[in-house]
Amino acid sequence: MHILVIPFGDALGTRGDGHGNSVKIRAADALVRAMKNLGVRHLFGIPGGSIMPVYDALYDAEDIKHYLFKHEQGAIHAADAYGRITKKPGVVLVTSGPGATNLVTGLANAYMDSSPLVAISGQVATPILGRDGFQETDIIGVTFPITKLNMQVRSPDDVVSAFTTGYIVSTEGRPGPVLIDIPRDVLLGSTGSIEPIPKIHPKTFGGEPGREEILKALRLLLNAERPVILVGGGVCWSGAWDDVITLAEILWAPIVSTFPGKNCVPNDHPLYLGPSGMHGRLEADAALANADVVLAVGTRFSDRTVGRFKEMNTKAIIHIDIDPSEIGKNVRTEVGIVSDAKKALKAMLRELPSAIQEEYNRQHSGRRSFIAWLKEIRRKYEEYIEAKAGGMKPFAPWKVLKVLRRTVPPSTIVTTGVGSHQMWCELHWDVYIPGTFITSAGLGTMGFGLPAALGAKIAASNRPVMLIDGDGSFQMTMNNLSLVRDYGLPIISVIFDNRALMLVKQWQIYMYSRRVIATEFTKNPDFVKIAEAYGIEGYRPSSYEEIENIVRRALRTDEPVVIDIELDNEKDIVLPWVKPGEWLTNAVPPEGLEVDLVWRG
Amino acid sequence: MGMDSLARVINTIRRGKVQVLEISSKLGSNGDINIAIRVRGEESEIEWLRKKILVLVDVTSVEVL
């Protein structure tokens, strides 16, 4: 266990007047000063009565830029994406009551995707606490299960230490969201001394992995006939993609990923087959389903990735994760290594030359035929969809993605909403540079994409940012378009417009005997006009070439744009698809494509 | 932090697939809280619970008797 040493004095930035006398300042001012000293340069939020002291303190804080959102959900999703790009917590400021409760979805989203952020909510003054005051909500009680840590500060002297603790805890070990609730009178109170928050023990599990575990894992991998590496989001946080690639190349092991793991390995690497699972690639499903040994790195083994746990438990699983509670949670592990992904993979690479090289060489040729078979599945599928694209009017969604991919630079950050467009991205968006694909994977939060794109642009203003959204998802948070012009955030917004909650409709078609209800929109707003209302150019292209031209122009002029891509909502069905609770080899392929996902040697 | 730490643990237990038979907690003079929980359930579920409680930021140790 690692006990954190918190730089309380540094965080405040002052411990006296230089003559041994303590200087008292307003707690809200001390908080803002602590933010500055910790390197916070951007804040996301909406002011209100209880948080006003902090806003007042920000009045003179020229080093910190505040982004005013129209709804707290937008602010927290932006902070979430900001944290994923910068690897530092995004900081959110909201008021009490509805301001705080509007954070709930964003906190849960960040919690599920292990994203670092610190949310500060104002609270009613302490004499009113518990008296059902105006805009009082027990936000601590509300957010226990969806925060890594939450705390209510009751003394001005605890404000800075609470924030500093929360800031560090949110990135320590497995990242996650922290909420700090501060009553208005506490923010207005004076502080001169900084008291540590008692009984907080941030801890990082798993320093250097044990040599015995590493050797055992290597023996399993070297003796395997069909080893497969499953990459999860933890690889990104750890920055371990080079190590994954090196290990895969040495072992000649195919790489598959979870959906967030797609962001953690260059998708154009020859050994990367794509994400497996509910809306994964057929070749990735086949690889994972037919593997005899699985090296899983930084993943929680979601049902969404593996379909069914029963069959997974027939494999020898080596599981590396920084969170000990993930080891053995969903699948039985042969070797569990509690460690940072990079540390564990580096240790494996160090030990590899001394491991049983001879045994590995013996197996090598078998692995090549396994990979060749998986590549053949890919070839069949790609050929099939290429042939089918012409029949989808006006656009085939996957072809739109291919056009976009070849038009925007590799460093472009892409965010998505949630729905069928997102699943098309899972299947067909190639992430060339790890860390450039931001999506709501765990919670599946519709409306995440647009505010996340804003947060990404704030974090990386020199890189193009493109939102790929669905019409249903976009409409949940499209008020965030106002920030594009307010703050000069030129994002490219592409809307896959099928005038339906298409993924839900797909379930109704396949699992509820086509009883389609409450998933088709009778009439959409005109997204081109919506864009224009926010001072952004909007387009409704009629050809792939036109899409390419619009995007090229937006990139060249560094101007925002909204592109409404109309899709046929009868044909926009995302296949292949592993139905909930099904095993990977039972993936439903697109109609007319015949493919056997069981390896027969 | 006392009651909040306790609530965090209770929230974790709520999600466990175990039958809770007894919970008691004692607040020490140094601010530490000792929580004793008697549960019935499969070993794997108890292990899930142990690990989930252990990773909570304000928990120092978990012992299964």
XYZ file of C-alpha atoms in Angstrom:
666
model
C 0.000 0.000 0.000
C 1.168 3.494 -0.796
C 0.332 6.269 1.644
C 0.136 9.546 -0.134
C 2.067 12.569 1.020
C 0.006 15.614 0.159
C 1.760 18.937 -0.406
C -0.677 21.008 1.636
C 1.581 24.025 2.040
C 2.421 24.138 -1.653
C -1.207 23.881 -2.561
C -2.148 26.960 -0.598
C 0.803 28.841 -1.970
C 1.372 30.703 1.261
C 1.894 29.799 4.870
C 2.418 33.228 6.300
C 3.413 36.804 5.696
C 7.115 36.061 5.658
C 7.529 37.342 9.218
C 6.175 34.310 10.951
C 2.646 35.645 11.094
C -0.163 33.596 9.707
C -2.197 35.346 6.996
C -5.905 34.634 6.868
C -7.696 34.651 3.560
C -11.152 33.675 2.370
C -11.413 29.896 1.868
C -12.754 30.398 -1.662
C -9.668 32.483 -2.520
C -7.423 29.852 -0.983
C -9.183 27.229 -3.118
C -8.603 29.148 -6.340
C -4.984 29.728 -5.388
C -4.601 26.004 -4.715
C -6.083 25.258 -8.138
C -3.528 27.537 -9.768
C -0.669 25.958 -7.879
C -1.790 22.492 -8.884
C -1.779 23.535 -12.538
C -5.524 23.874 -13.099
C -5.944 26.154 -16.115
C -9.505 25.387 -17.242
C -12.768 25.121 -15.344
C -16.112 23.845 -16.588
C -19.290 24.946 -14.901
C -22.332 27.055 -14.167
C -22.561 29.489 -11.219
C -25.385 29.688 -8.709
C -26.036 30.918 -5.176
C -24.042 28.413 -3.158
C -20.928 28.322 -5.355
C -20.750 32.087 -5.892
C -17.845 32.673 -3.481
C -15.642 30.535 -5.741
C -16.769 32.461 -8.814
C -16.062 35.671 -6.989
C -12.564 34.433 -6.219
C -12.116 33.596 -9.899
C -12.810 37.213 -10.853
C -9.136 38.083 -10.406
C -7.706 34.719 -11.454
C -6.346 35.504 -14.881
C -4.491 32.206 -15.233
C -7.679 30.139 -15.038
C -10.184 30.184 -17.877
C -13.763 29.312 -17.067
C -16.106 27.788 -19.661
C -19.748 28.582 -19.029
C -22.005 25.722 -20.069
C -25.765 25.755 -20.528
C -26.354 22.618 -18.466
C -24.153 20.956 -15.851
C -24.214 17.646 -17.747
C -22.353 19.333 -20.598
C -19.754 20.726 -18.207
C -19.001 17.393 -16.600
C -18.798 15.436 -19.882
C -16.408 18.092 -21.185
C -14.309 17.744 -18.027
C -14.365 13.962 -18.447
C -12.974 14.171 -22.004
C -10.499 16.856 -20.909
C -9.171 14.469 -18.267
C -8.849 11.626 -20.760
C -6.761 13.807 -23.099
C -4.577 15.613 -20.559
C -4.365 12.761 -18.012
C -5.066 15.456 -15.413
C -8.449 15.858 -13.735
C -10.934 18.183 -15.387
C -12.422 20.459 -12.723
C -16.154 21.212 -12.622
C -17.900 23.936 -10.608
C -21.636 23.808 -9.922
C -24.069 25.121 -7.401
C -26.131 23.140 -4.894
C -29.404 21.299 -5.498
C -30.169 20.921 -9.206
C -26.688 22.095 -10.152
C -25.261 19.189 -8.209
C -27.851 16.577 -9.202
C -27.309 17.448 -12.871
C -23.827 16.017 -12.420
C -25.044 12.539 -11.609
C -24.928 11.065 -15.125
C -21.524 12.614 -15.757
C -20.095 11.254 -12.519
C -21.434 7.776 -13.269
C -20.007 8.005 -16.784
C -16.556 8.986 -15.514
C -16.726 6.292 -12.851
C -17.554 3.551 -15.348
C -14.843 4.632 -17.788
C -12.261 5.350 -15.047
C -11.875 8.978 -16.013
C -10.293 11.506 -13.633
C -12.218 14.628 -12.671
C -12.957 16.731 -9.623
C -16.436 18.200 -9.251
C -16.930 20.955 -6.702
C -20.512 21.566 -5.699
C -21.627 24.504 -3.635
C -23.902 23.627 -0.742
C -26.362 25.567 1.401
C -24.831 27.203 4.468
C -24.124 24.870 7.368
C -26.885 26.222 9.674
C -29.421 25.225 7.001
C -27.923 21.795 6.264
C -30.501 19.078 6.793
C -33.330 21.593 7.058
C -34.475 21.165 3.446
C -33.238 24.612 2.535
C -33.719 26.124 -0.895
C -31.602 24.165 -3.389
C -30.394 21.753 -0.732
C -29.696 18.193 -1.797
C -27.681 15.567 -0.012
C -25.338 15.208 -2.972
C -22.898 13.169 -0.911
C -25.619 10.594 -0.233
C -26.617 10.666 -3.887
C -23.135 10.097 -5.281
C -21.563 7.477 -2.998
C -21.776 4.630 -5.519
C -20.568 6.659 -8.514
C -17.514 8.430 -7.146
C -14.091 7.217 -6.218
C -14.268 9.609 -3.273
C -16.731 12.243 -2.137
C -16.650 14.496 0.856
C -18.408 17.451 2.376
C -16.148 20.117 3.820
C -17.334 21.601 7.115
C -14.486 23.962 7.971
C -12.728 26.695 5.951
C -9.414 25.190 7.022
C -10.271 21.934 5.233
C -11.175 23.421 1.848
C -7.721 23.426 0.274
C -6.707 20.060 1.670
C -9.975 18.495 0.503
C -9.484 19.795 -3.015
C -5.829 18.805 -3.124
C -6.632 15.342 -1.814
C -9.445 14.928 -4.339
C -7.272 16.180 -7.179
C -4.585 13.623 -6.426
C -6.945 10.758 -5.604
C -8.737 11.144 -8.948
C -5.619 10.161 -10.901
C -3.928 7.924 -8.342
C -3.968 4.247 -9.345
C -7.181 3.568 -11.232
C -8.524 7.025 -12.143
C -12.033 8.103 -11.220
C -14.278 11.037 -10.346
C -14.198 12.860 -7.012
C -16.906 15.171 -5.693
C -16.278 17.824 -3.063
C -19.321 19.522 -1.554
C -18.669 22.857 0.154
C -21.292 24.889 2.046
C -21.442 28.573 1.154
C -20.483 29.818 4.615
C -17.446 27.542 4.596
C -16.324 29.065 1.305
C -16.819 32.540 2.746
C -14.993 31.715 5.974
C -11.365 32.640 6.623
C -8.522 30.204 6.659
C -4.925 30.481 7.663
C -3.954 26.959 8.445
C -4.320 23.914 6.280
C -5.459 20.816 8.039
C -5.012 17.462 6.336
C -8.174 15.477 5.701
C -7.957 12.632 8.167
C -8.243 8.984 7.263
C -7.836 9.275 3.537
C -5.444 6.676 2.273
C -5.082 6.933 -1.474
C -3.373 3.789 -2.536
C -1.819 2.334 -5.584
C -1.956 -1.392 -5.672
C 0.629 -3.525 -7.337
C 4.003 -1.915 -7.738
C 6.470 -4.203 -9.468
C 4.806 -7.497 -10.372
C 6.181 -10.672 -8.823
C 8.762 -12.515 -10.949
C 7.088 -15.860 -10.325
C 3.762 -14.630 -11.687
C 5.472 -13.133 -14.707
C 7.305 -16.373 -15.481
C 4.138 -18.404 -15.016
C 2.311 -16.104 -17.407
C 5.094 -16.357 -19.961
C 5.166 -20.137 -19.742
C 1.448 -20.228 -20.449
C 1.801 -17.856 -23.385
C 4.774 -19.654 -24.877
C 3.110 -23.030 -24.640
C -0.188 -21.809 -26.020
C -1.377 -22.884 -29.431
C -3.594 -19.864 -29.971
C -2.640 -17.075 -27.557
C -4.606 -13.854 -27.847
C -3.953 -10.490 -26.201
C -7.065 -8.638 -25.005
C -6.374 -4.925 -24.607
C -8.539 -2.776 -22.321
C -8.669 0.910 -21.468
C -6.008 0.477 -18.772
C -3.387 0.186 -21.517
C -4.107 3.771 -22.492
C -3.846 5.145 -18.984
C -0.605 3.303 -18.507
C 0.800 4.317 -21.902
C 1.636 0.676 -22.568
C 0.662 0.328 -26.241
C 4.246 -0.044 -27.465
C 4.807 -2.847 -24.977
C 1.614 -4.605 -26.056
C 2.702 -4.406 -29.687
C 6.235 -5.627 -28.937
C 4.943 -8.572 -26.944
C 2.389 -9.466 -29.617
C 5.041 -9.351 -32.317
C 7.415 -11.562 -30.352
C 4.697 -14.054 -29.462
C 2.990 -13.775 -32.828
C -0.239 -13.328 -30.922
C -3.268 -11.544 -32.388
C -4.518 -8.514 -30.460
C -8.203 -7.885 -29.833
C -9.621 -5.154 -27.645
C -12.522 -4.059 -25.564
C -14.404 -1.049 -26.925
C -12.376 1.437 -24.815
C -9.296 -0.647 -25.594
C -9.743 0.245 -29.267
C -8.336 3.613 -28.216
C -5.181 2.021 -26.818
C -3.475 0.370 -29.756
C -2.829 1.530 -33.341
C -5.739 -0.020 -35.219
C -3.736 -0.367 -38.430
C -1.186 -2.712 -36.867
C -1.283 -6.050 -38.730
C -1.821 -8.035 -35.528
C -4.744 -5.904 -34.325
C -8.061 -7.462 -35.269
C -10.467 -4.999 -33.663
C -12.784 -4.997 -30.687
C -14.611 -8.170 -29.751
C -18.063 -8.498 -28.262
C -21.571 -7.254 -28.845
C -20.715 -4.958 -31.734
C -17.216 -6.180 -32.351
C -15.466 -7.442 -35.459
C -16.093 -11.023 -36.533
C -12.369 -11.792 -36.706
C -11.890 -10.426 -33.172
C -14.814 -12.496 -31.881
C -13.325 -15.557 -33.573
C -9.877 -14.864 -32.115
C -11.102 -14.513 -28.543
C -13.564 -17.390 -28.804
C -10.941 -19.805 -30.120
C -7.987 -18.706 -27.998
C -6.579 -21.232 -25.573
C -4.642 -18.627 -23.563
C -5.774 -15.029 -23.133
C -3.515 -12.278 -21.853
C -5.955 -9.589 -20.702
C -4.436 -6.198 -19.922
C -6.277 -3.371 -18.156
C -9.803 -4.644 -18.685
C -12.680 -5.477 -16.383
C -14.009 -8.295 -18.599
C -17.310 -6.635 -19.337
C -20.146 -8.870 -20.537
C -20.268 -6.527 -23.509
C -16.788 -7.686 -24.563
C -16.952 -11.414 -23.957
C -20.658 -12.133 -24.403
C -20.808 -15.001 -21.921
C -18.495 -15.815 -19.044
C -19.050 -19.597 -19.056
C -16.997 -20.206 -22.183
C -14.349 -17.690 -21.149
C -13.751 -19.767 -18.055
C -12.587 -22.719 -20.174
C -9.500 -20.729 -21.200
C -6.288 -20.062 -19.344
C -6.566 -16.380 -18.517
C -3.704 -14.152 -17.468
C -5.181 -10.946 -16.116
C -3.150 -7.796 -15.522
C -4.997 -4.953 -13.789
C -4.103 -2.178 -11.385
C -7.359 -2.707 -9.499
C -7.218 -5.910 -7.439
C -11.006 -6.057 -7.283
C -11.078 -6.726 -11.035
C -8.996 -9.894 -10.836
C -11.354 -12.852 -10.745
C -14.436 -10.604 -10.647
C -16.055 -11.880 -13.829
C -13.778 -14.672 -15.059
C -11.593 -17.300 -13.433
C -7.941 -16.388 -13.811
C -4.988 -18.728 -14.075
C -2.554 -15.914 -13.289
C -3.675 -12.637 -11.741
C -1.155 -9.812 -11.777
C -2.093 -6.698 -9.819
C 0.036 -4.092 -11.474
C 0.206 -1.121 -13.711
C -0.035 -2.478 -17.271
C 3.235 -0.974 -18.436
C 5.187 -2.293 -15.473
C 3.834 -5.800 -15.931
C 4.384 -5.875 -19.695
C 7.905 -4.481 -19.322
C 8.640 -7.228 -16.807
C 7.334 -9.833 -19.249
C 9.491 -8.441 -22.028
C 12.528 -8.453 -19.732
C 12.030 -12.081 -18.833
C 11.052 -13.260 -22.270
C 14.509 -14.032 -23.685
C 15.268 -16.297 -20.750
C 11.971 -18.124 -21.014
C 11.483 -21.296 -22.946
C 12.337 -20.041 -26.421
C 12.560 -23.512 -27.887
C 9.028 -24.379 -26.853
C 7.815 -21.126 -28.349
C 9.453 -21.803 -31.713
C 7.787 -25.187 -31.855
C 4.395 -23.557 -31.589
C 5.068 -20.692 -33.908
C 3.835 -22.148 -37.200
C 0.461 -23.090 -35.687
C -0.068 -19.506 -34.621
C 0.599 -18.275 -38.121
C -2.184 -20.455 -39.558
C -4.549 -19.272 -36.807
C -3.842 -15.654 -37.704
C -4.169 -16.389 -41.421
C -7.625 -17.858 -40.737
C -8.664 -14.777 -38.768
C -7.450 -12.515 -41.559
C -9.499 -14.541 -44.020
C -12.622 -13.809 -41.933
C -11.728 -10.131 -42.125
C -11.213 -10.284 -45.897
C -14.598 -11.933 -46.442
C -16.383 -9.370 -44.283
C -14.670 -6.367 -45.891
C -15.411 -7.680 -49.376
C -19.016 -8.267 -48.429
C -19.656 -4.788 -47.034
C -17.843 -3.101 -49.890
C -20.177 -4.848 -52.301
C -23.194 -3.975 -50.161
C -22.352 -0.281 -49.756
C -23.680 0.681 -53.179
C -27.136 -0.597 -52.242
C -27.438 1.655 -49.211
C -28.828 5.024 -50.228
C -28.040 7.757 -49.667
C -25.112 6.578 -47.547
C -23.647 3.441 -46.043
C -22.572 4.455 -42.534
C -19.335 2.495 -42.622
C -18.361 4.090 -45.912
C -18.955 7.543 -44.454
C -16.508 6.604 -41.692
C -13.924 5.458 -44.209
C -14.278 8.741 -46.105
C -13.890 10.718 -42.874
C -10.913 8.619 -41.794
C -8.974 9.304 -44.968
C -9.882 13.016 -44.834
C -8.854 13.980 -41.295
C -5.257 13.787 -39.991
C -4.272 10.787 -37.835
C -3.933 13.058 -34.782
C -7.609 14.082 -34.982
C -9.469 13.420 -31.755
C -12.817 11.762 -32.355
C -15.630 11.689 -29.829
C -18.918 9.857 -30.201
C -22.377 9.800 -28.752
C -24.099 6.523 -27.976
C -26.154 4.481 -30.397
C -25.795 2.848 -33.782
C -23.318 5.482 -35.035
C -21.107 4.581 -32.083
C -21.287 0.903 -32.926
C -20.377 1.670 -36.536
C -17.375 3.517 -35.130
C -16.491 0.500 -33.014
C -16.487 -1.594 -36.170
C -15.041 0.801 -38.725
C -13.264 3.801 -37.209
C -9.521 3.170 -37.260
C -7.659 4.765 -34.363
C -4.165 5.430 -35.716
C -2.801 7.187 -32.651
C -3.729 5.802 -29.220
C -5.698 8.219 -27.069
C -7.554 9.877 -29.952
C -10.910 8.105 -29.610
C -13.208 9.165 -26.784
C -16.500 7.441 -26.199
C -18.872 6.565 -23.397
C -18.216 2.849 -23.217
C -19.250 1.694 -19.755
C -22.334 3.727 -18.997
C -23.410 4.255 -22.612
C -24.431 7.872 -22.088
C -26.365 9.336 -24.983
C -25.471 12.991 -25.295
C -21.863 12.466 -24.256
C -20.316 13.190 -27.649
C -20.808 16.931 -28.193
C -19.697 18.177 -24.763
C -16.857 15.640 -24.858
C -15.733 17.135 -28.172
C -15.669 20.584 -26.537
C -13.618 19.255 -23.616
C -11.213 17.576 -26.045
C -10.797 20.795 -28.040
C -10.140 22.785 -24.864
C -7.527 20.197 -23.867
C -5.883 20.053 -27.299
C -6.618 23.284 -29.130
C -3.964 22.638 -31.770
C -5.497 19.374 -32.978
C -8.630 18.788 -35.050
C -11.579 17.437 -33.066
C -14.442 15.646 -34.753
C -17.717 14.556 -33.199
C -19.454 11.561 -34.737
C -22.948 11.507 -33.291
C -26.399 10.104 -33.891
C -29.487 12.293 -34.190
C -30.970 10.869 -30.984
C -27.792 11.304 -29.007
C -27.053 14.754 -30.460
C -30.466 16.069 -29.477
C -29.873 15.219 -25.841
C -27.115 17.818 -25.437
C -27.109 19.918 -28.610
C -27.429 23.122 -26.567
C -23.676 22.760 -26.121
C -23.247 24.047 -29.677
C -23.426 27.503 -28.138
C -19.920 27.093 -26.701
C -18.455 26.595 -30.159
C -18.795 30.302 -30.994
C -18.659 31.572 -27.402
C -15.125 30.267 -26.992
C -13.907 29.688 -30.544
C -13.881 25.893 -30.455
C -14.007 24.837 -34.108
C -15.175 21.232 -33.940
C -16.493 19.194 -36.844
C -19.847 17.637 -35.923
C -21.066 14.766 -38.074
C -24.592 13.537 -37.361
C -25.659 10.076 -38.487
C -29.289 10.977 -38.947
C -31.641 8.002 -39.136
C -34.510 9.750 -37.347
C -34.693 6.921 -34.819
C -33.229 5.497 -31.663
C -31.797 3.004 -34.086
C -29.926 0.655 -31.801
C -32.974 0.224 -29.583
C -35.072 -0.276 -32.695
C -32.597 -2.950 -33.794
C -33.208 -4.818 -30.517
C -36.957 -4.502 -31.087
C -36.573 -5.974 -34.560
C -34.340 -8.888 -33.532
C -35.415 -9.605 -29.977
C -38.993 -8.361 -29.705
C -40.487 -9.749 -32.950
C -40.316 -6.433 -34.810
C -42.684 -4.753 -32.335
C -41.235 -1.324 -32.989
C -42.447 1.191 -30.436
C -41.213 4.569 -29.242
C -37.993 4.468 -31.217
C -38.895 6.357 -34.388
C -38.947 10.135 -34.404
C -41.840 11.507 -36.388
C -40.085 14.731 -37.250
C -36.612 15.924 -36.485
C -35.492 19.490 -36.186
C -33.522 20.685 -39.185
C -29.934 20.268 -37.994
C -28.624 22.629 -40.661
C -30.836 25.380 -39.281
C -29.932 24.443 -35.723
C -26.276 24.899 -36.652
C -27.008 28.246 -38.289
C -28.886 29.381 -35.190
C -25.629 28.950 -33.264
C -23.610 30.748 -35.948
C -22.160 27.563 -37.400
C -22.315 26.476 -41.034
C -24.508 23.450 -41.567
C -24.606 21.062 -44.520
C -26.682 18.160 -45.708
C -24.453 16.492 -48.302
C -25.720 14.184 -51.009
C -22.503 12.374 -51.941
C -19.384 10.964 -50.317
C -17.322 13.446 -52.311
C -19.319 16.317 -50.864
C -18.708 15.050 -47.329
C -14.989 14.949 -48.030
C -14.986 18.472 -49.458
C -16.905 19.933 -46.520
C -14.542 18.364 -43.995
C -11.428 19.404 -45.930
C -12.679 22.986 -46.070
C -13.466 23.010 -42.336
C -9.976 21.729 -41.557
C -8.348 24.241 -43.902
C -10.245 27.235 -42.572
C -10.288 26.008 -38.958
C -14.015 26.691 -38.856
C -16.694 24.666 -37.090
C -19.223 22.779 -39.155
C -22.283 20.583 -38.631
C -22.837 17.856 -41.240
C -26.189 16.107 -41.324
C -25.760 12.657 -42.915
C -29.145 11.210 -43.766
C -29.381 7.447 -43.418
C -32.037 4.899 -44.321
C -33.567 3.927 -40.992
C -34.780 0.592 -42.283
C -31.360 -0.530 -43.485
C -29.146 1.044 -40.829
C -28.799 -2.159 -38.835
C -25.447 -2.700 -37.135
C -24.177 -6.169 -37.918
C -22.338 -8.296 -36.926
C -23.911 -8.437 -33.522
C -23.568 -10.739 -30.541
C -26.917 -10.719 -28.790
C -26.861 -10.146 -25.028
C -25.835 -13.300 -23.176
C -24.710 -15.104 -26.338
C -21.273 -16.564 -26.952
C -18.979 -14.855 -29.447
C -19.137 -17.589 -32.085
C -22.903 -17.008 -32.307
C -22.414 -13.517 -33.717
C -25.158 -12.599 -36.167
C -23.380 -11.718 -39.432
C -24.841 -9.340 -42.015
C -27.515 -11.040 -44.085
C -25.975 -13.113 -46.855
C -22.513 -13.370 -45.338
C -21.598 -16.923 -44.399
C -18.726 -17.314 -42.039
C -17.748 -19.997 -39.534
C -16.226 -18.538 -36.370
C -15.143 -21.882 -34.917
C -11.489 -22.751 -35.520
C -11.195 -26.240 -36.933
C -7.433 -26.398 -37.202
C -15.440 11.650 7.395
C -16.595 8.988 9.832
C -20.178 8.485 8.764
C -19.302 8.972 5.087
C -16.668 6.262 5.243
C -19.193 3.940 6.840
C -21.781 4.798 4.201
C -19.267 4.068 1.436
C -18.701 0.601 2.857
C -22.441 -0.018 3.272
C -23.009 1.030 -0.329
C -20.489 -1.546 -1.454
C -22.039 -4.278 0.659
C -25.455 -3.465 -0.819
C -24.185 -4.526 -4.228
C -22.792 -7.847 -3.033
C -24.592 -11.124 -3.688
C -24.420 -12.161 -0.064
C -26.884 -12.384 2.749
C -25.968 -9.899 5.444
C -26.557 -11.362 8.888
C -25.063 -8.724 11.120
C -23.245 -5.417 10.962
C -21.671 -3.547 13.809
C -19.325 -0.616 13.862
C -17.296 1.107 16.499
C -15.808 4.583 16.298
C -12.380 4.669 17.917
C -10.993 7.648 19.806
C -8.442 8.212 17.026
C -11.224 8.541 14.449
C -10.770 5.032 13.044
C -13.907 3.031 12.461
C -13.915 -0.716 12.889
C -16.705 -2.430 11.018
C -17.592 -6.077 11.554
C -19.911 -7.706 9.025
C -21.218 -11.260 9.212
C -22.405 -12.492 5.852
C -23.471 -15.750 4.248
C -22.688 -16.505 0.643
C -20.438 -18.197 -1.857
C -16.730 -17.838 -1.265
C -16.243 -16.053 -4.590
C -18.871 -13.467 -3.658
C -17.282 -12.863 -0.277
C -13.945 -12.445 -2.016
C -15.591 -9.950 -4.421
C -16.863 -8.028 -1.416
C -13.472 -8.099 0.319
C -11.695 -6.687 -2.713
C -14.334 -4.062 -3.437
C -14.180 -2.777 0.137
C -10.385 -2.867 0.169
C -10.082 -0.563 -2.847
C -12.189 2.156 -1.203
C -10.020 5.174 -0.625
C -10.676 5.443 3.100
C -10.345 1.761 3.981
C -7.020 0.698 5.440
C -7.491 -3.060 5.717
C -10.021 -5.859 5.356
C -9.767 -9.139 7.159
C -11.862 -12.211 6.379
C -12.250 -14.470 9.414
